Tab-separated table of C-alpha atoms in Angstrom:
chain	number	residue	atom	x	y	z
A	958	UNK	CA	-51.364	180.000	-134.103
A	959	UNK	CA	-54.820	180.536	-135.591
A	960	UNK	CA	-57.439	178.048	-134.415
A	961	UNK	CA	-60.991	177.427	-135.619
A	962	UNK	CA	-63.390	176.190	-132.947
A	963	UNK	CA	-66.586	174.572	-134.212
A	964	UNK	CA	-69.523	174.147	-131.861
A	965	UNK	CA	-68.201	177.375	-130.375
A	966	UNK	CA	-71.344	178.339	-128.468
A	967	UNK	CA	-71.638	174.890	-126.881
A	968	UNK	CA	-70.596	174.002	-123.353
A	969	UNK	CA	-67.063	172.885	-124.219
A	970	UNK	CA	-66.623	175.093	-127.269
A	971	UNK	CA	-67.272	178.317	-125.380
A	972	UNK	CA	-64.749	177.346	-122.708
A	973	UNK	CA	-62.215	176.398	-125.370
A	974	UNK	CA	-62.560	179.711	-127.195
A	975	UNK	CA	-61.957	181.708	-124.022
A	976	UNK	CA	-59.041	179.561	-122.866
A	977	UNK	CA	-57.276	179.827	-126.230
A	978	UNK	CA	-57.683	183.601	-126.160
A	979	UNK	CA	-56.167	183.702	-122.663
A	980	UNK	CA	-53.242	181.659	-123.994
A	981	UNK	CA	-52.620	184.325	-126.616
A	982	UNK	CA	-53.837	182.517	-129.731
A	983	UNK	CA	-55.933	183.902	-132.569
A	984	UNK	CA	-59.353	182.285	-132.411
A	985	UNK	CA	-62.082	181.993	-134.997
A	986	UNK	CA	-65.410	180.777	-133.599
A	987	UNK	CA	-67.820	178.958	-135.907
A	988	UNK	CA	-71.518	179.080	-135.091
A	989	UNK	CA	-74.827	178.711	-136.877
A	990	UNK	CA	-76.171	181.602	-134.819
A	991	UNK	CA	-73.719	184.504	-134.355
A	992	UNK	CA	-76.249	186.315	-132.150
A	993	UNK	CA	-75.508	183.743	-129.438
A	994	UNK	CA	-71.740	184.290	-129.584
A	995	UNK	CA	-70.921	186.965	-126.963
A	996	UNK	CA	-67.228	186.131	-126.842
A	997	UNK	CA	-64.290	188.132	-125.523
A	998	UNK	CA	-62.942	190.974	-127.590
A	999	UNK	CA	-60.682	189.766	-130.368
A	1000	UNK	CA	-62.545	186.528	-131.148
A	1001	UNK	CA	-63.496	186.361	-134.816
A	1002	UNK	CA	-67.028	185.005	-135.117
A	1003	UNK	CA	-67.995	183.363	-138.414
A	1004	UNK	CA	-71.216	181.766	-139.572
A	1005	UNK	CA	-71.123	178.173	-140.733
A	1006	UNK	CA	-72.809	174.796	-140.443
A	1007	UNK	CA	-70.982	171.470	-140.287
A	1008	UNK	CA	-73.923	169.790	-142.005
A	1009	UNK	CA	-73.340	172.079	-145.011
A	1010	UNK	CA	-69.591	171.931	-145.738
A	1011	UNK	CA	-69.747	174.606	-148.441
A	1012	UNK	CA	-70.306	177.176	-145.678
A	1013	UNK	CA	-66.919	176.318	-144.116
A	1014	UNK	CA	-64.633	177.555	-146.895
A	1015	UNK	CA	-64.112	181.089	-145.517
A	1016	UNK	CA	-63.869	179.814	-141.939
A	1017	UNK	CA	-60.952	177.474	-142.777
A	1018	UNK	CA	-58.853	180.101	-144.519
A	1019	UNK	CA	-55.522	180.589	-142.732
A	1020	UNK	CA	-56.327	178.049	-139.999
A	1021	UNK	CA	-53.625	175.756	-138.578
A	1022	UNK	CA	-55.581	174.207	-135.680
A	1023	UNK	CA	-59.149	172.912	-135.852
A	1024	UNK	CA	-61.497	171.711	-133.111
A	1025	UNK	CA	-64.396	169.614	-134.385
A	1026	UNK	CA	-67.507	168.000	-132.986
A	1027	UNK	CA	-68.872	164.839	-134.592
A	1028	UNK	CA	-72.537	165.836	-134.596
A	1029	UNK	CA	-74.578	168.623	-136.123
A	1030	UNK	CA	-77.955	170.267	-135.927
A	1031	UNK	CA	-80.280	170.792	-132.988
A	1032	UNK	CA	-80.979	167.044	-132.803
A	1033	UNK	CA	-77.281	166.193	-132.236
A	1034	UNK	CA	-77.437	163.711	-135.101
A	1035	UNK	CA	-74.085	162.172	-136.159
A	1036	UNK	CA	-72.472	164.160	-138.948
A	1037	UNK	CA	-72.700	162.608	-142.383
A	1038	UNK	CA	-70.327	165.173	-143.898
A	1039	UNK	CA	-67.044	164.139	-142.283
A	1040	UNK	CA	-65.299	163.211	-145.532
A	1041	UNK	CA	-66.039	166.607	-147.100
A	1042	UNK	CA	-65.021	168.536	-143.986
A	1043	UNK	CA	-61.688	166.739	-143.600
A	1044	UNK	CA	-60.892	167.063	-147.306
A	1045	UNK	CA	-61.505	170.808	-147.030
A	1046	UNK	CA	-59.313	171.028	-143.933
A	1047	UNK	CA	-56.445	169.284	-145.724
A	1048	UNK	CA	-56.779	171.552	-148.726
A	1049	UNK	CA	-56.819	174.632	-146.455
A	1050	UNK	CA	-53.525	173.636	-144.823
A	1051	UNK	CA	-54.834	172.711	-141.385
A	1052	UNK	CA	-52.211	170.872	-139.339
A	1053	UNK	CA	-53.815	169.699	-136.091
A	1054	UNK	CA	-57.360	168.556	-135.384
A	1055	UNK	CA	-59.152	167.612	-132.178
A	1056	UNK	CA	-62.525	165.902	-132.208
A	1057	UNK	CA	-64.903	165.993	-129.261
A	1058	UNK	CA	-66.462	162.577	-129.559
A	1059	UNK	CA	-69.941	161.600	-128.494
A	1060	UNK	CA	-71.302	158.146	-129.249
A	1061	UNK	CA	-69.799	155.719	-131.729
A	1062	UNK	CA	-67.171	156.517	-134.344
A	1063	UNK	CA	-68.619	158.364	-137.323
A	1064	UNK	CA	-67.710	159.959	-140.624
A	1065	UNK	CA	-65.434	162.616	-139.087
A	1066	UNK	CA	-63.255	160.097	-137.257
A	1067	UNK	CA	-63.136	157.712	-140.219
A	1068	UNK	CA	-62.077	160.507	-142.565
A	1069	UNK	CA	-59.385	161.737	-140.185
A	1070	UNK	CA	-57.874	158.282	-139.790
A	1071	UNK	CA	-57.433	158.155	-143.563
A	1072	UNK	CA	-56.077	161.711	-143.812
A	1073	UNK	CA	-52.664	163.367	-143.561
A	1074	UNK	CA	-53.749	165.507	-140.592
A	1075	UNK	CA	-52.442	165.194	-137.030
A	1076	UNK	CA	-55.675	164.214	-135.276
A	1077	UNK	CA	-56.565	163.532	-131.660
A	1078	UNK	CA	-59.864	162.157	-130.384
A	1079	UNK	CA	-61.220	163.470	-127.076
A	1080	UNK	CA	-63.593	161.127	-125.240
A	1081	UNK	CA	-65.002	162.770	-122.093
A	1082	UNK	CA	-67.364	161.094	-119.690
A	1083	UNK	CA	-70.485	162.757	-118.275
A	1084	UNK	CA	-70.307	166.587	-118.136
A	1085	UNK	CA	-70.755	168.356	-114.797
A	1086	UNK	CA	-72.698	171.049	-116.653
A	1087	UNK	CA	-75.514	168.518	-117.162
A	1088	UNK	CA	-76.239	168.809	-113.441
A	1089	UNK	CA	-77.538	172.340	-114.036
A	1090	UNK	CA	-80.733	170.588	-115.134
A	1091	UNK	CA	-81.292	169.790	-111.461
A	1092	UNK	CA	-81.525	173.466	-110.565
A	1093	UNK	CA	-85.279	173.834	-111.063
A	1094	UNK	CA	-86.117	170.990	-108.691
A	1095	UNK	CA	-83.681	172.319	-106.103
A	1096	UNK	CA	-85.081	175.845	-106.356
A	1097	UNK	CA	-88.739	174.857	-106.419
A	1098	UNK	CA	-88.889	171.890	-104.066
A	1099	UNK	CA	-85.499	171.407	-102.443
A	1100	UNK	CA	-85.215	168.049	-104.165
A	1101	UNK	CA	-83.362	166.189	-106.899
A	1102	UNK	CA	-85.546	163.604	-108.655
A	1103	UNK	CA	-83.465	161.157	-110.681
A	1104	UNK	CA	-83.367	157.425	-111.430
A	1105	UNK	CA	-80.423	155.178	-110.555
A	1106	UNK	CA	-79.247	157.311	-107.657
A	1107	UNK	CA	-76.326	155.015	-106.877
A	1108	UNK	CA	-74.924	154.716	-110.387
A	1109	UNK	CA	-71.218	155.510	-110.539
A	1110	UNK	CA	-69.763	158.341	-112.614
A	1111	UNK	CA	-66.348	159.962	-113.009
A	1112	UNK	CA	-68.130	163.167	-114.039
A	1113	UNK	CA	-65.850	165.860	-115.510
A	1114	UNK	CA	-65.816	169.668	-115.461
A	1115	UNK	CA	-66.525	171.093	-118.924
A	1116	UNK	CA	-63.646	173.559	-118.540
A	1117	UNK	CA	-61.262	170.644	-118.019
A	1118	UNK	CA	-62.390	169.074	-121.288
A	1119	UNK	CA	-61.698	172.389	-123.009
A	1120	UNK	CA	-58.307	172.667	-121.297
A	1121	UNK	CA	-57.291	169.273	-122.670
A	1122	UNK	CA	-58.395	170.316	-126.163
A	1123	UNK	CA	-56.441	173.573	-125.859
A	1124	UNK	CA	-53.329	171.742	-124.718
A	1125	UNK	CA	-53.529	169.201	-127.519
A	1126	UNK	CA	-54.109	171.823	-130.212
A	1127	UNK	CA	-51.167	173.955	-129.105
A	1128	UNK	CA	-48.464	171.371	-128.355
A	1129	UNK	CA	-46.700	168.437	-129.990
A	1130	UNK	CA	-46.958	164.737	-129.266
A	1131	UNK	CA	-50.677	164.016	-129.480
A	1132	UNK	CA	-51.157	162.936	-133.092
A	1133	UNK	CA	-53.043	159.697	-133.626
A	1134	UNK	CA	-54.101	159.371	-129.982
A	1135	UNK	CA	-57.464	158.993	-128.255
A	1136	UNK	CA	-57.782	160.529	-124.800
A	1137	UNK	CA	-60.407	159.541	-122.281
A	1138	UNK	CA	-61.172	162.544	-120.046
A	1139	UNK	CA	-62.607	162.173	-116.555
A	1140	UNK	CA	-62.938	164.061	-113.325
A	1141	UNK	CA	-60.685	163.262	-110.345
A	1142	UNK	CA	-63.179	161.132	-108.410
A	1143	UNK	CA	-65.987	158.615	-108.719
A	1144	UNK	CA	-69.308	159.762	-107.326
A	1145	UNK	CA	-73.052	159.105	-107.657
A	1146	UNK	CA	-76.139	161.301	-108.143
A	1147	UNK	CA	-77.023	160.737	-104.500
A	1148	UNK	CA	-73.551	161.890	-103.385
A	1149	UNK	CA	-73.621	164.862	-105.754
A	1150	UNK	CA	-76.922	165.971	-104.238
A	1151	UNK	CA	-75.316	165.858	-100.793
A	1152	UNK	CA	-72.358	167.935	-102.033
A	1153	UNK	CA	-74.666	170.563	-103.537
A	1154	UNK	CA	-76.555	170.720	-100.251
A	1155	UNK	CA	-73.301	171.222	-98.324
A	1156	UNK	CA	-72.169	174.044	-100.586
A	1157	UNK	CA	-75.570	175.750	-100.427
A	1158	UNK	CA	-75.925	175.189	-96.698
A	1159	UNK	CA	-79.449	173.786	-96.999
A	1160	UNK	CA	-81.172	170.423	-97.008
A	1161	UNK	CA	-81.814	168.858	-100.412
A	1162	UNK	CA	-83.684	165.580	-100.699
A	1163	UNK	CA	-82.704	162.972	-103.252
A	1164	UNK	CA	-85.723	161.135	-104.679
A	1165	UNK	CA	-84.727	157.926	-106.454
A	1166	UNK	CA	-87.208	157.552	-109.317
A	1167	UNK	CA	-88.108	154.265	-110.925
A	1168	UNK	CA	-87.516	154.136	-114.696
A	1169	UNK	CA	-91.266	154.459	-115.307
A	1170	UNK	CA	-91.479	157.496	-113.028
A	1171	UNK	CA	-88.524	159.060	-114.866
A	1172	UNK	CA	-90.196	158.418	-118.226
A	1173	UNK	CA	-93.343	160.181	-117.055
A	1174	UNK	CA	-91.568	163.174	-115.502
A	1175	UNK	CA	-89.057	163.707	-118.299
A	1176	UNK	CA	-91.839	163.440	-120.849
A	1177	UNK	CA	-93.557	166.442	-119.279
A	1178	UNK	CA	-90.405	168.481	-119.953
A	1179	UNK	CA	-90.651	167.772	-123.673
A	1180	UNK	CA	-87.707	165.387	-123.839
A	1181	UNK	CA	-88.109	163.150	-126.915
A	1182	UNK	CA	-88.956	159.542	-126.117
A	1183	UNK	CA	-85.881	158.150	-127.876
A	1184	UNK	CA	-83.638	160.430	-125.790
A	1185	UNK	CA	-85.400	159.325	-122.597
A	1186	UNK	CA	-84.883	155.669	-123.450
A	1187	UNK	CA	-81.233	156.278	-124.326
A	1188	UNK	CA	-80.583	158.065	-121.020
A	1189	UNK	CA	-82.276	155.344	-119.013
A	1190	UNK	CA	-80.262	152.680	-120.800
A	1191	UNK	CA	-76.970	154.524	-120.267
A	1192	UNK	CA	-77.698	155.198	-116.593
A	1193	UNK	CA	-78.610	151.554	-116.017
A	1194	UNK	CA	-75.687	150.199	-118.044
A	1195	UNK	CA	-72.883	152.721	-117.573
A	1196	UNK	CA	-69.749	151.238	-119.148
A	1197	UNK	CA	-66.498	151.165	-117.141
A	1198	UNK	CA	-65.247	154.121	-119.202
A	1199	UNK	CA	-67.935	156.251	-117.561
A	1200	UNK	CA	-66.774	155.643	-113.993
A	1201	UNK	CA	-63.021	155.160	-114.408
A	1202	UNK	CA	-60.768	157.998	-113.245
A	1203	UNK	CA	-57.936	158.717	-115.671
A	1204	UNK	CA	-55.101	161.284	-115.302
A	1205	UNK	CA	-55.554	162.933	-118.712
A	1206	UNK	CA	-56.405	166.406	-117.411
A	1207	UNK	CA	-53.334	166.601	-115.189
A	1208	UNK	CA	-51.068	165.038	-117.815
A	1209	UNK	CA	-52.079	167.535	-120.507
A	1210	UNK	CA	-52.606	170.680	-118.417
A	1211	UNK	CA	-50.164	170.181	-115.559
A	1212	UNK	CA	-52.849	170.681	-112.898
A	1213	UNK	CA	-55.435	168.417	-111.236
A	1214	UNK	CA	-58.924	168.094	-112.631
A	1215	UNK	CA	-61.665	170.037	-110.834
A	1216	UNK	CA	-63.785	168.185	-108.294
A	1217	UNK	CA	-67.563	168.241	-108.323
A	1218	UNK	CA	-67.532	170.303	-105.121
A	1219	UNK	CA	-65.414	172.928	-106.891
A	1220	UNK	CA	-67.790	172.967	-109.850
A	1221	UNK	CA	-70.762	173.363	-107.505
A	1222	UNK	CA	-69.107	176.291	-105.732
A	1223	UNK	CA	-68.701	177.994	-109.126
A	1224	UNK	CA	-72.413	177.545	-109.911
A	1225	UNK	CA	-74.138	178.303	-106.627
A	1226	UNK	CA	-76.082	181.142	-108.244
A	1227	UNK	CA	-77.833	178.688	-110.558
A	1228	UNK	CA	-79.055	176.592	-107.653
A	1229	UNK	CA	-79.928	179.518	-105.388
A	1230	UNK	CA	-81.775	181.645	-107.949
A	1231	UNK	CA	-85.440	182.270	-107.313
A	1232	UNK	CA	-87.872	180.332	-109.443
A	1233	UNK	CA	-89.237	182.469	-112.273
A	1234	UNK	CA	-92.838	183.529	-111.911
């Protein structure tokens, strides 16, 4: 089976590419910047941009499985080109499509629902990889500074999201379904800080910021104001989907989802590294 992975240099996309290769499938990786690829031997890297569908024609040739994201560009704006992309996929003979969803339903999902393709929507909760953003504070000050320290999350390992996508793309029985994807436990930022400290064997303080303090600190890191306000709103109003454990990973892959402690053990180097001069 030949599979095209879009968003291939992203957190989930990179994991998906490598997992499909390990499973023995032919993989074509689409990226706007091939210099960032650095994939295993045998992965075919192609240049393309989902916001410019004309660039996808060569990438879709001979493809039977397609993994899509529903946003494009550095600003993660919702794709406005879904209808063109799905029409091209149908014409190219694509059979199965997965979509990594973020935010509300957009043009990609709407076009798929009206198409002849076997589509599956993947709806993960918060990514464990986002916690890597805490590494600087841990390295520099032995502290995690975040608002809403007791908010609940069923945070999920990025490799588990990719494993679900790989399973769906390479097996029958998933057409027309939407899969929520979570980790195996409900935790909080305060508890995650404690788990990181345990794995590292050092004390790490959790500093519970007020929303105004978070606005000020995040602004110094160059985070756009609209993104800051969105994050604060989500953290303060996390929907049940975000903290509900579901068995999707085990059902699709046949193994349990990774815990946050396991993820932390895999990334100790990031938290222990010396702060750059």
